[in-house]
Amino acid sequence: YGAHIVGYFSKEKMSAEDYNLACILTFPQYQKCGYGKFIISLSYELSKREKKAGSPEKPLSDLGKISYRSYWTHTLLVLLSEQSGKENVGIREISVMTGIKTEDIISTLQSLNMIKCWKGQHAVFVQQDIIQDYLKQKKRVRLCNGDCLTWEPHSMRKKNAEAS
């Protein structure tokens, strides 16, 4: 009973490459329980608070690639399922909404065959059947609820301290 440490991650305060996570570990006895995806989602909630898109430190391990691709797929398909279809949502807008870097969005959508090149630009080609098939699986996914997060970015703490 009580609280248990299930894993951890590290984050650089300042990253020239926009890495939002440097190292992630879920303890073996808690793997395959969704905690890794929770930690990944927490890192993206932090990126959104910083008002910038992030990406994991490269190169990713094989398990890291699987975990991130799974998180990105879930996040993008859920987001696209919530769009009415009347508005055009671009990759940059998706990046702002999710905190995921555009390169990671593009590679994930390419793996889903949901991106086309048109006039030298990447265009999201939403395939409702892929989205519906994914949503039918009703996977239970542990994600960080950003509304419950009380973290403030380092840059904002400095500004608030200077203003005081």
Coordinates of N, CA and C in Angstrom, one line a residue:
Y1 N 0.8 -1.2 0.0 CA 0.0 0.0 0.0 C 0.9 1.2 0.0
G2 N 0.3 2.4 -0.2 CA 1.0 3.6 -0.3 C 1.6 3.9 -1.6
A3 N 2.5 4.9 -1.6 CA 3.2 5.3 -2.9 C 4.3 4.4 -3.2
H4 N 4.5 4.1 -4.5 CA 5.7 3.3 -4.9 C 6.3 4.0 -6.1
I5 N 7.6 3.9 -6.1 CA 8.4 4.5 -7.3 C 8.3 3.4 -8.4
V6 N 7.8 3.8 -9.5 CA 7.6 2.8 -10.6 C 8.6 3.1 -11.8
G7 N 9.3 4.3 -11.7 CA 10.2 4.7 -12.7 C 10.6 6.1 -12.5
Y8 N 11.4 6.6 -13.5 CA 11.8 8.0 -13.4 C 12.2 8.5 -14.8
F9 N 12.5 9.8 -14.9 CA 13.0 10.4 -16.1 C 13.8 11.6 -15.7
S10 N 14.7 12.0 -16.6 CA 15.5 13.2 -16.4 C 15.2 14.2 -17.6
K11 N 15.3 15.4 -17.3 CA 15.0 16.5 -18.3 C 16.0 17.6 -18.1
E12 N 16.5 18.0 -19.3 CA 17.5 19.1 -19.3 C 16.7 20.4 -19.1
K13 N 17.2 21.4 -18.3 CA 16.6 22.7 -18.2 C 16.6 23.4 -19.5
M14 N 17.8 23.3 -20.2 CA 18.0 24.0 -21.4 C 18.5 23.0 -22.4
S15 N 17.9 22.8 -23.5 CA 18.3 21.8 -24.5 C 18.3 22.5 -25.9
A16 N 19.5 22.6 -26.5 CA 19.7 23.2 -27.8 C 18.9 22.4 -28.9
E17 N 18.7 21.1 -28.6 CA 18.1 20.2 -29.6 C 16.6 20.1 -29.3
D18 N 16.1 20.8 -28.3 CA 14.7 20.7 -27.9 C 14.3 19.3 -27.4
Y19 N 15.2 18.7 -26.7 CA 14.9 17.4 -26.1 C 14.0 17.7 -24.9
N20 N 12.9 17.0 -24.8 CA 12.0 17.2 -23.6 C 12.2 16.1 -22.6
L21 N 13.1 15.1 -22.9 CA 13.3 14.0 -22.0 C 14.7 13.4 -22.4
A22 N 15.6 13.3 -21.4 CA 16.9 12.8 -21.6 C 17.0 11.3 -21.4
C23 N 16.4 10.9 -20.3 CA 16.5 9.5 -19.9 C 15.1 9.1 -19.3
I24 N 14.7 7.9 -19.6 CA 13.4 7.4 -19.0 C 13.7 5.9 -18.6
L25 N 13.1 5.6 -17.4 CA 13.3 4.2 -17.0 C 12.0 3.8 -16.2
T26 N 11.4 2.7 -16.6 CA 10.3 2.1 -15.8 C 10.9 0.8 -15.3
F27 N 10.8 0.6 -14.0 CA 11.4 -0.6 -13.3 C 10.7 -1.8 -13.9
P28 N 11.5 -2.9 -14.1 CA 11.0 -4.1 -14.7 C 9.7 -4.6 -14.3
Q29 N 9.5 -4.6 -12.9 CA 8.2 -5.2 -12.4 C 7.0 -4.3 -12.8
Y30 N 7.2 -3.1 -13.3 CA 6.1 -2.2 -13.7 C 6.0 -2.0 -15.2
Q31 N 6.9 -2.6 -15.9 CA 6.8 -2.5 -17.4 C 5.6 -3.2 -17.9
K32 N 5.1 -2.8 -19.0 CA 3.8 -3.3 -19.6 C 2.6 -2.9 -18.8
C33 N 2.7 -1.9 -17.9 CA 1.6 -1.5 -17.1 C 1.1 -0.1 -17.5
G34 N 1.8 0.6 -18.5 CA 1.5 1.9 -18.9 C 2.2 3.0 -18.3
Y35 N 3.1 2.7 -17.4 CA 3.8 3.8 -16.7 C 4.8 4.5 -17.6
G36 N 5.4 3.8 -18.5 CA 6.3 4.5 -19.4 C 5.6 5.5 -20.3
K37 N 4.4 5.1 -20.7 CA 3.6 6.0 -21.5 C 3.2 7.2 -20.7
F38 N 2.9 7.0 -19.4 CA 2.5 8.1 -18.5 C 3.7 9.0 -18.4
I39 N 4.9 8.5 -18.2 CA 6.1 9.4 -18.1 C 6.3 10.2 -19.4
I40 N 6.2 9.5 -20.5 CA 6.3 10.2 -21.8 C 5.3 11.3 -21.9
S41 N 4.0 11.0 -21.5 CA 3.0 12.1 -21.6 C 3.3 13.2 -20.6
L42 N 3.8 12.9 -19.5 CA 4.2 14.0 -18.5 C 5.3 14.9 -19.2
S43 N 6.3 14.3 -19.9 CA 7.3 15.1 -20.5 C 6.7 16.0 -21.6
Y44 N 5.6 15.6 -22.3 CA 5.0 16.5 -23.2 C 4.1 17.5 -22.6
E45 N 3.5 17.2 -21.4 CA 2.8 18.2 -20.7 C 3.8 19.3 -20.2
L46 N 5.0 18.9 -19.8 CA 6.0 19.9 -19.4 C 6.4 20.8 -20.6
S47 N 6.5 20.2 -21.8 CA 6.9 20.9 -23.0 C 5.8 21.9 -23.4
K48 N 4.5 21.5 -23.2 CA 3.4 22.4 -23.5 C 3.4 23.6 -22.5
R49 N 3.8 23.4 -21.3 CA 3.9 24.4 -20.3 C 5.0 25.4 -20.7
E50 N 6.1 24.9 -21.3 CA 7.2 25.7 -21.7 C 6.9 26.4 -23.0
K51 N 5.7 26.1 -23.6 CA 5.3 26.6 -24.9 C 6.2 26.3 -26.0
K52 N 6.7 25.1 -26.0 CA 7.6 24.6 -27.1 C 7.4 23.1 -27.3
A53 N 7.7 22.7 -28.5 CA 7.6 21.3 -28.9 C 8.9 20.6 -28.5
G54 N 8.7 19.4 -28.1 CA 9.9 18.6 -27.7 C 10.0 17.2 -28.3
S55 N 11.1 16.6 -28.1 CA 11.3 15.3 -28.7 C 12.3 14.6 -27.7
P56 N 12.3 13.2 -27.7 CA 13.2 12.5 -26.8 C 14.6 12.6 -27.3
E57 N 15.6 12.5 -26.4 CA 17.0 12.5 -26.8 C 17.2 11.2 -27.7
K58 N 18.0 11.5 -28.8 CA 18.3 10.4 -29.7 C 19.7 9.9 -29.5
P59 N 20.0 8.8 -29.9 CA 19.1 7.8 -30.5 C 18.3 7.1 -29.5
L60 N 17.1 6.6 -29.9 CA 16.2 5.9 -29.0 C 16.6 4.4 -29.0
S61 N 16.4 3.7 -27.9 CA 16.6 2.3 -27.8 C 15.4 1.7 -28.6
D62 N 15.5 0.4 -28.8 CA 14.4 -0.3 -29.5 C 13.1 -0.2 -28.7
L63 N 13.2 -0.4 -27.4 CA 12.0 -0.3 -26.6 C 11.5 1.2 -26.5
G64 N 12.5 2.1 -26.6 CA 12.1 3.5 -26.6 C 11.4 3.9 -27.9
K65 N 11.8 3.4 -29.0 CA 11.1 3.6 -30.3 C 9.7 3.1 -30.2
I66 N 9.5 1.9 -29.7 CA 8.2 1.3 -29.6 C 7.3 2.1 -28.7
S67 N 7.8 2.5 -27.6 CA 7.1 3.3 -26.6 C 6.6 4.6 -27.1
Y68 N 7.6 5.3 -27.7 CA 7.3 6.7 -28.3 C 6.3 6.6 -29.4
R69 N 6.6 5.6 -30.4 CA 5.7 5.5 -31.5 C 4.3 5.2 -31.1
S70 N 4.1 4.4 -30.0 CA 2.8 4.0 -29.5 C 2.2 5.3 -28.9
Y71 N 2.9 6.1 -28.1 CA 2.4 7.3 -27.5 C 2.0 8.3 -28.6
W72 N 2.9 8.5 -29.6 CA 2.6 9.5 -30.7 C 1.4 9.0 -31.4
T73 N 1.3 7.7 -31.8 CA 0.1 7.2 -32.5 C -1.2 7.5 -31.7
H74 N -1.2 7.1 -30.5 CA -2.4 7.3 -29.6 C -2.8 8.8 -29.6
T75 N -1.8 9.6 -29.3 CA -2.1 11.1 -29.2 C -2.6 11.7 -30.5
L76 N -2.0 11.3 -31.6 CA -2.4 11.9 -32.9 C -3.8 11.3 -33.4
L77 N -4.0 10.0 -33.2 CA -5.3 9.5 -33.6 C -6.4 10.0 -32.8
V78 N -6.2 10.1 -31.5 CA -7.3 10.7 -30.6 C -7.5 12.1 -31.0
L79 N -6.5 12.9 -31.2 CA -6.6 14.3 -31.6 C -7.4 14.4 -32.9
L80 N -7.0 13.6 -33.9 CA -7.7 13.7 -35.2 C -9.1 13.2 -35.1
S81 N -9.4 12.3 -34.2 CA -10.8 11.8 -34.1 C -11.7 12.9 -33.5
E82 N -11.1 13.9 -32.8 CA -11.9 15.0 -32.2 C -12.1 16.1 -33.1
Q83 N -11.5 16.1 -34.3 CA -11.6 17.2 -35.2 C -13.0 17.0 -36.0
S84 N -13.6 18.1 -36.3 CA -14.9 17.9 -37.0 C -14.8 17.6 -38.5
G85 N -13.6 17.9 -39.0 CA -13.4 17.7 -40.4 C -13.7 18.9 -41.2
K86 N -14.3 19.9 -40.6 CA -14.6 21.2 -41.3 C -13.4 22.1 -41.4
E87 N -12.6 22.0 -40.3 CA -11.4 22.8 -40.3 C -10.2 22.0 -40.8
N88 N -9.2 22.8 -41.4 CA -8.0 22.2 -41.8 C -7.0 22.3 -40.6
V89 N -6.5 21.2 -40.1 CA -5.5 21.3 -39.1 C -4.2 20.9 -39.7
G90 N -3.2 21.8 -39.5 CA -1.9 21.6 -40.0 C -0.9 20.9 -39.0
I91 N 0.2 20.5 -39.5 CA 1.2 19.8 -38.7 C 1.7 20.7 -37.6
R92 N 1.9 22.0 -37.9 CA 2.4 23.0 -36.9 C 1.3 23.1 -35.8
E93 N 0.0 23.2 -36.2 CA -1.0 23.3 -35.2 C -1.1 22.1 -34.3
I94 N -0.9 20.9 -34.9 CA -0.9 19.7 -34.1 C 0.3 19.7 -33.2
S95 N 1.4 20.2 -33.6 CA 2.6 20.3 -32.7 C 2.3 21.2 -31.5
V96 N 1.7 22.3 -31.8 CA 1.3 23.3 -30.7 C 0.4 22.6 -29.7
M97 N -0.6 21.9 -30.2 CA -1.6 21.2 -29.4 C -1.1 20.1 -28.5
T98 N -0.1 19.4 -29.1 CA 0.4 18.2 -28.4 C 1.8 18.3 -27.8
G99 N 2.6 19.3 -28.2 CA 3.9 19.5 -27.7 C 4.9 18.6 -28.4
I100 N 4.4 17.8 -29.4 CA 5.3 16.9 -30.2 C 5.9 17.6 -31.3
K101 N 7.2 17.4 -31.5 CA 7.9 18.1 -32.6 C 7.4 17.7 -34.0
T102 N 7.4 18.6 -34.9 CA 6.9 18.3 -36.3 C 7.5 17.0 -36.9
E103 N 8.8 16.8 -36.7 CA 9.4 15.7 -37.4 C 8.8 14.4 -36.8
D104 N 8.5 14.3 -35.5 CA 8.0 13.1 -34.9 C 6.5 12.9 -35.4
I105 N 5.8 14.0 -35.6 CA 4.4 13.9 -36.1 C 4.5 13.4 -37.5
I106 N 5.3 13.9 -38.3 CA 5.4 13.5 -39.7 C 5.8 12.0 -39.8
S107 N 6.8 11.6 -39.1 CA 7.2 10.2 -39.1 C 6.1 9.2 -38.7
T108 N 5.4 9.7 -37.6 CA 4.3 8.8 -37.1 C 3.2 8.7 -38.2
L109 N 2.8 9.9 -38.7 CA 1.7 9.9 -39.7 C 2.2 9.1 -41.0
Q110 N 3.4 9.2 -41.3 CA 3.9 8.4 -42.4 C 3.8 6.9 -42.2
S111 N 4.1 6.5 -40.9 CA 3.9 5.1 -40.6 C 2.5 4.6 -40.6
L112 N 1.6 5.5 -40.4 CA 0.1 5.2 -40.5 C -0.4 5.5 -41.9
N113 N 0.4 5.8 -42.8 CA 0.0 6.2 -44.2 C -1.0 7.3 -44.2
M114 N -0.8 8.3 -43.4 CA -1.8 9.4 -43.2 C -1.1 10.7 -43.6
I115 N -0.1 10.7 -44.4 CA 0.5 12.0 -44.8 C 0.9 11.9 -46.3
K116 N 0.7 13.0 -47.0 CA 1.0 13.0 -48.4 C 1.8 14.3 -48.7
C117 N 2.7 14.2 -49.6 CA 3.4 15.4 -50.1 C 2.6 16.1 -51.2
W118 N 2.3 17.4 -51.0 CA 1.5 18.1 -52.0 C 2.1 19.5 -52.1
K119 N 2.6 19.8 -53.3 CA 3.3 21.1 -53.6 C 4.4 21.4 -52.7
G120 N 5.2 20.3 -52.4 CA 6.4 20.4 -51.6 C 6.1 20.5 -50.1
Q121 N 4.8 20.4 -49.7 CA 4.4 20.5 -48.3 C 3.9 19.1 -47.9
H122 N 4.0 18.9 -46.6 CA 3.4 17.7 -46.0 C 1.9 18.0 -45.7
A123 N 1.0 17.2 -46.1 CA -0.4 17.4 -45.9 C -0.9 16.1 -45.1
V124 N -1.7 16.4 -44.1 CA -2.3 15.3 -43.3 C -3.5 14.8 -44.1
F125 N -3.4 13.5 -44.3 CA -4.5 12.8 -45.1 C -5.2 11.9 -44.1
V126 N -6.3 12.4 -43.5 CA -7.0 11.7 -42.4 C -7.7 10.5 -43.0
Q127 N -7.5 9.4 -42.5 CA -8.2 8.2 -42.9 C -9.1 7.7 -41.7
Q128 N -10.4 8.0 -41.8 CA -11.3 7.7 -40.7 C -11.3 6.2 -40.3
D129 N -11.1 5.3 -41.3 CA -11.2 3.9 -41.0 C -10.0 3.5 -40.1
I130 N -8.8 4.1 -40.2 CA -7.7 3.8 -39.4 C -8.0 4.4 -38.0
I131 N -8.6 5.6 -37.9 CA -8.9 6.2 -36.6 C -10.0 5.3 -35.9
Q132 N -11.0 5.0 -36.6 CA -12.1 4.2 -36.0 C -11.6 2.8 -35.5
D133 N -10.8 2.2 -36.3 CA -10.2 0.8 -35.9 C -9.4 1.0 -34.7
Y134 N -8.6 2.0 -34.6 CA -7.8 2.2 -33.4 C -8.7 2.5 -32.2
L135 N -9.7 3.4 -32.3 CA -10.6 3.7 -31.2 C -11.4 2.5 -30.7
K136 N -11.8 1.6 -31.6 CA -12.5 0.4 -31.3 C -11.8 -0.5 -30.3
Q137 N -10.5 -0.4 -30.4 CA -9.6 -1.3 -29.5 C -9.8 -0.9 -28.0
K138 N -10.3 0.4 -27.8 CA -10.5 0.9 -26.4 C -9.4 0.5 -25.5
K139 N -8.2 0.8 -25.9 CA -7.0 0.6 -25.1 C -7.0 1.5 -23.9
R140 N -6.7 0.9 -22.7 CA -6.6 1.7 -21.5 C -5.2 2.3 -21.5
V141 N -5.1 3.6 -21.6 CA -3.8 4.3 -21.6 C -3.7 5.2 -20.4
R142 N -2.6 5.1 -19.7 CA -2.3 6.0 -18.6 C -1.6 7.2 -19.1
L143 N -2.3 8.4 -19.0 CA -1.6 9.6 -19.4 C -1.7 10.6 -18.3
C144 N -0.8 11.6 -18.4 CA -0.7 12.6 -17.4 C -1.8 13.6 -17.7
N145 N -2.6 14.0 -16.6 CA -3.6 15.0 -16.8 C -2.9 16.4 -16.5
G146 N -2.8 17.2 -17.5 CA -2.1 18.4 -17.4 C -2.8 19.4 -16.4
D147 N -4.1 19.2 -16.2 CA -4.8 20.1 -15.3 C -4.4 19.8 -13.8
C148 N -3.8 18.7 -13.6 CA -3.4 18.3 -12.2 C -1.9 18.6 -12.0
L149 N -1.2 19.2 -13.0 CA 0.2 19.5 -12.9 C 0.4 20.9 -12.3
T150 N 1.3 21.0 -11.3 CA 1.5 22.3 -10.7 C 2.9 22.8 -11.0
W151 N 3.6 22.2 -12.0 CA 4.9 22.6 -12.3 C 5.0 23.9 -13.1
E152 N 6.0 24.7 -12.9 CA 6.2 25.9 -13.6 C 7.6 25.9 -14.2
P153 N 7.7 26.2 -15.5 CA 9.0 26.2 -16.2 C 10.0 27.0 -15.5
H154 N 11.3 26.6 -15.6 CA 12.4 27.3 -15.1 C 12.4 28.8 -15.5
S155 N 12.2 29.0 -16.8 CA 12.2 30.4 -17.4 C 11.1 31.3 -16.8
M156 N 10.0 30.7 -16.5 CA 8.9 31.5 -15.9 C 9.2 31.8 -14.4
R157 N 9.8 30.8 -13.7 CA 10.2 31.1 -12.3 C 11.2 32.2 -12.2
K158 N 12.1 32.3 -13.2 CA 13.1 33.4 -13.2 C 12.4 34.7 -13.4
K159 N 11.4 34.7 -14.4 CA 10.7 36.0 -14.7 C 9.9 36.4 -13.5
N160 N 9.2 35.4 -12.9 CA 8.3 35.8 -11.7 C 9.2 36.3 -10.5
A161 N 10.4 35.7 -10.3 CA 11.3 36.1 -9.3 C 11.8 37.5 -9.5
E162 N 12.1 37.8 -10.8 CA 12.5 39.2 -11.1 C 11.5 40.2 -11.0
A163 N 10.2 39.8 -11.2 CA 9.1 40.8 -11.1 C 8.7 41.1 -9.7
S164 N 9.1 40.2 -8.8 CA 8.7 40.4 -7.4 C 9.5 41.4 -6.7

